[in-house]
Structures are given as C-alpha cells and as structure tokens.
Short mmCIF file of C-alpha atoms and ligand atoms in Angstrom, two decimals:
data_model
loop_
_atom_site.label_atom_id
_atom_site.label_comp_id
_atom_site.label_asym_id
_atom_site.label_seq_id
_atom_site.Cartn_x
_atom_site.Cartn_y
_atom_site.Cartn_z
CA MET A 1 109.16 62.13 124.60
CA THR A 2 112.27 64.06 123.66
CA LYS A 3 112.20 67.30 121.77
CA ASP A 4 113.55 65.50 118.71
CA ASP A 5 110.76 62.91 118.93
CA TRP A 6 108.21 65.69 119.15
CA VAL A 7 109.64 67.54 116.15
CA GLU A 8 109.56 64.36 114.10
CA VAL A 9 106.11 63.06 115.03
CA CYS A 10 104.32 66.39 115.22
CA GLY A 11 106.11 67.58 112.07
CA GLU A 12 104.83 64.56 110.18
CA ALA A 13 101.31 65.17 111.46
CA LEU A 14 101.38 68.81 110.40
CA ALA A 15 102.78 67.92 106.98
CA ALA A 16 100.09 65.27 106.51
CA GLN A 17 97.49 67.98 107.15
CA GLY A 18 99.14 70.37 104.71
CA ILE A 19 100.05 72.81 107.48
CA ASP A 20 103.35 74.39 106.54
CA HIS A 21 103.32 77.73 108.30
CA PHE A 22 103.91 76.37 111.79
CA HIS A 23 106.79 74.33 113.18
CA PRO A 24 106.48 71.82 116.05
CA LEU A 25 108.84 73.89 118.17
CA GLU A 26 106.54 76.88 117.92
CA ILE A 27 103.97 74.73 119.67
CA CYS A 28 106.12 73.67 122.62
CA ASP A 29 109.06 76.05 122.97
CA VAL A 30 108.35 79.64 122.31
CA GLY A 31 107.99 82.20 125.03
CA ARG A 32 109.83 80.28 127.68
CA GLU A 33 112.98 82.33 127.74
CA SER A 34 110.96 85.41 128.47
CA HIS A 35 109.79 83.73 131.66
CA GLY A 36 113.31 82.88 132.76
CA MET A 37 113.08 79.28 131.63
CA ARG A 38 116.07 77.93 129.82
CA LEU A 39 115.02 76.70 126.41
CA TYR A 40 116.69 73.32 126.49
CA ASP A 41 116.47 72.42 130.15
CA PRO A 42 115.07 68.88 130.00
CA TRP A 43 113.70 69.13 133.53
CA ARG A 44 111.57 72.09 132.62
CA LEU A 45 110.82 71.84 128.95
CA ARG A 46 108.29 69.13 128.25
CA ALA A 47 107.07 68.46 124.77
CA PRO A 48 103.32 67.89 124.64
CA PRO A 49 102.05 64.31 124.85
CA LEU A 50 101.19 62.92 121.43
CA TYR A 51 97.48 62.69 122.12
CA LEU A 52 97.36 66.49 122.05
CA ILE A 53 98.51 66.73 118.43
CA PRO A 54 94.95 66.70 117.01
CA THR A 55 94.09 69.67 119.22
CA ALA A 56 97.23 71.48 118.08
CA ILE A 57 96.18 70.86 114.48
CA MET A 58 92.72 72.34 115.11
CA LEU A 59 94.38 75.48 116.40
CA CYS A 60 96.87 75.49 113.50
CA ARG A 61 93.97 75.53 111.05
CA VAL A 62 92.47 78.59 112.68
CA LEU A 63 95.85 80.31 112.80
CA CYS A 64 96.32 79.57 109.09
CA ASP A 65 92.90 81.12 108.45
CA LEU A 66 93.96 84.14 110.47
CA ARG A 67 97.18 84.36 108.51
CA SER A 68 95.27 84.63 105.23
CA THR A 69 92.44 86.89 106.45
CA GLY A 70 92.62 90.34 104.90
CA ARG A 71 96.22 91.02 103.98
CA PRO A 72 98.18 87.74 104.35
CA MET A 73 100.90 88.18 106.96
CA PRO A 74 102.71 85.80 109.32
CA VAL A 75 101.19 84.96 112.67
CA ARG A 76 103.78 84.95 115.44
CA VAL A 77 103.32 82.84 118.53
CA ASN A 78 104.33 84.17 121.96
CA SER A 79 103.16 81.13 123.91
CA TRP A 80 101.39 77.93 122.91
CA TYR A 81 101.66 74.66 124.87
CA ARG A 82 102.36 74.83 128.59
CA ASP A 83 102.95 71.68 130.56
CA PRO A 84 101.18 71.64 133.93
CA SER A 85 104.24 72.48 136.04
CA TYR A 86 105.20 75.33 133.74
CA ASN A 87 101.65 76.61 133.75
CA HIS A 88 101.64 76.57 137.54
CA ARG A 89 105.01 78.29 137.69
CA ILE A 90 103.92 81.25 135.59
CA GLY A 91 100.61 81.61 137.41
CA GLY A 92 98.37 80.24 134.64
CA VAL A 93 94.78 79.37 135.47
CA PRO A 94 94.36 75.74 136.67
CA ARG A 95 92.48 74.48 133.60
CA SER A 96 94.34 76.64 131.14
CA MET A 97 93.63 75.78 127.53
CA HIS A 98 97.37 76.21 126.97
CA MET A 99 97.81 72.80 128.64
CA THR A 100 95.69 71.17 125.90
CA CYS A 101 97.76 72.51 122.95
CA GLY A 102 94.56 74.31 121.97
CA ALA A 103 95.55 77.85 122.96
CA ALA A 104 98.13 80.32 121.74
CA ASP A 105 99.02 83.91 122.50
CA ILE A 106 99.65 85.50 119.13
CA ILE A 107 100.27 88.56 117.05
CA LYS A 108 99.75 89.02 113.33
CA VAL A 109 102.54 91.02 111.77
CA GLY A 110 101.35 94.46 110.71
CA PHE A 111 98.10 94.35 112.69
CA THR A 112 97.14 95.52 116.15
CA PRO A 113 95.89 93.02 118.74
CA ALA A 114 92.47 94.65 118.48
CA GLU A 115 92.40 94.04 114.73
CA VAL A 116 93.47 90.43 115.24
CA ALA A 117 90.71 89.84 117.80
CA ASP A 118 88.19 91.43 115.43
CA MET A 119 89.35 89.15 112.59
CA LEU A 120 88.89 86.13 114.85
CA GLU A 121 85.38 87.30 115.75
CA GLY A 122 84.61 87.12 112.04
CA HIS A 123 85.76 83.49 111.73
CA PRO A 124 82.95 80.99 110.95
CA ASP A 125 83.85 78.99 114.08
CA ALA A 126 84.13 82.00 116.38
CA ASN A 127 81.43 80.62 118.67
CA LEU A 128 83.83 77.77 119.53
CA PHE A 129 86.68 80.11 120.49
CA GLY A 130 88.03 81.68 123.60
CA ILE A 131 89.37 85.11 122.70
CA GLY A 132 91.30 87.19 125.19
CA ARG A 133 92.15 90.77 124.33
CA TYR A 134 95.43 92.10 125.71
CA LYS A 135 97.39 95.24 125.03
CA SER A 136 100.25 93.56 123.14
CA PHE A 137 98.84 90.22 121.99
CA THR A 138 95.68 88.18 121.48
CA HIS A 139 94.86 84.91 123.22
CA LEU A 140 93.05 82.44 120.99
CA ASP A 141 91.83 79.00 121.98
CA VAL A 142 89.57 76.37 120.44
CA ARG A 143 87.81 75.27 123.64
CA GLY A 144 84.51 74.48 121.91
CA MET A 145 86.26 72.06 119.55
CA ILE A 146 87.33 69.85 122.46
CA GLY A 147 84.01 69.91 124.25
CA ARG A 148 84.55 72.72 126.71
CA PRO A 149 81.94 75.44 127.18
CA SER A 150 82.19 78.17 124.58
CA PRO A 151 82.40 80.88 123.51
CA ALA A 152 84.50 82.79 126.04
CA ARG A 153 85.61 86.40 125.79
CA TRP A 154 87.63 88.55 128.14
CA GLY A 155 89.90 91.55 128.34
CA SER A 156 90.19 94.75 126.38
CA ASN A 157 92.99 96.01 124.20
CA GLU A 158 93.66 99.04 126.39
ZN1 ZN B 201 96.83 82.62 126.45
#
C-alpha cells in the first residue's frame, strides 16, 4: 500500500461516513518528524493496512464529538497510527493501541489537556475508552470498541 493508495481508499471511506475534519495523512503521518523519522521514507513510513480503516473511523467519530463538545475547536493530532517497527523504535508498549489505528495523541485548540480528558470522560462511550493524561497532550483510544478490556485510565496532567 503506497501513501497515495492510502489517501485514496481511506479518504473515500471517511467521506462515505461524512467525516470531513480529518485527513488520511493525519492518521498515518503526523508526529514522525518529531521522532527523527523522515516523512516520506518508504522504508519507515507504512500506511496502515486497509482492515484497520473501520477502527480509524470509530476513533474519528469520537474525535469529531470532542471537536464539537463545549466550544467547537479543531482537534490536532500529534500521533495516530504506528506500524509495529515504528512503535518498537520509539519505545511504545508491545500491544499499543496506536498499532490498531484506534489511538491518537491529541490536543484541542484552546483547551488544556486536563480539560480535554475531562470532556472525554463525559462522552457516552467513555467506558470503552483508554484515556491517558499527559502534561502537553491527551491519549485517547477506543479499545473497548475492538474487544479489548476497558476502560483504562492512566497518568496525570502535572
Ligand atoms: Zn498515545
């Protein structure tokens, strides 16, 4: 799967679901430069396999809900999909939800990470989420929606 293939196929899937606030490259690309990975290095960048698109869409829906909770503001993604070798390289946990397309490290413009985590706690599906509180971002995943044990909570915003 090339990046172009991913953009086309995932883009069509997102459009079919009416999701227009997120682009396929936000799912697979963002955050890599900050870890010293070149963005377009084909040996390192791997677009997610297509069977993960439904999981990405589940997470998109929650992120769209987050976007419109309270004062509507964009949700920015620091890190979403990680292929297994990339996950290993950056020291991710072995069964990281980031490898399923069902996790993203995010901020909501104009809100603190603590406020974002609190908004997610108020979501009707919060019992299906993993929520990690960090000083400069919030980790959100939809583990319970793909059959993994949930909920999960960790970290503090300090
Ligand atoms: Zn994360």
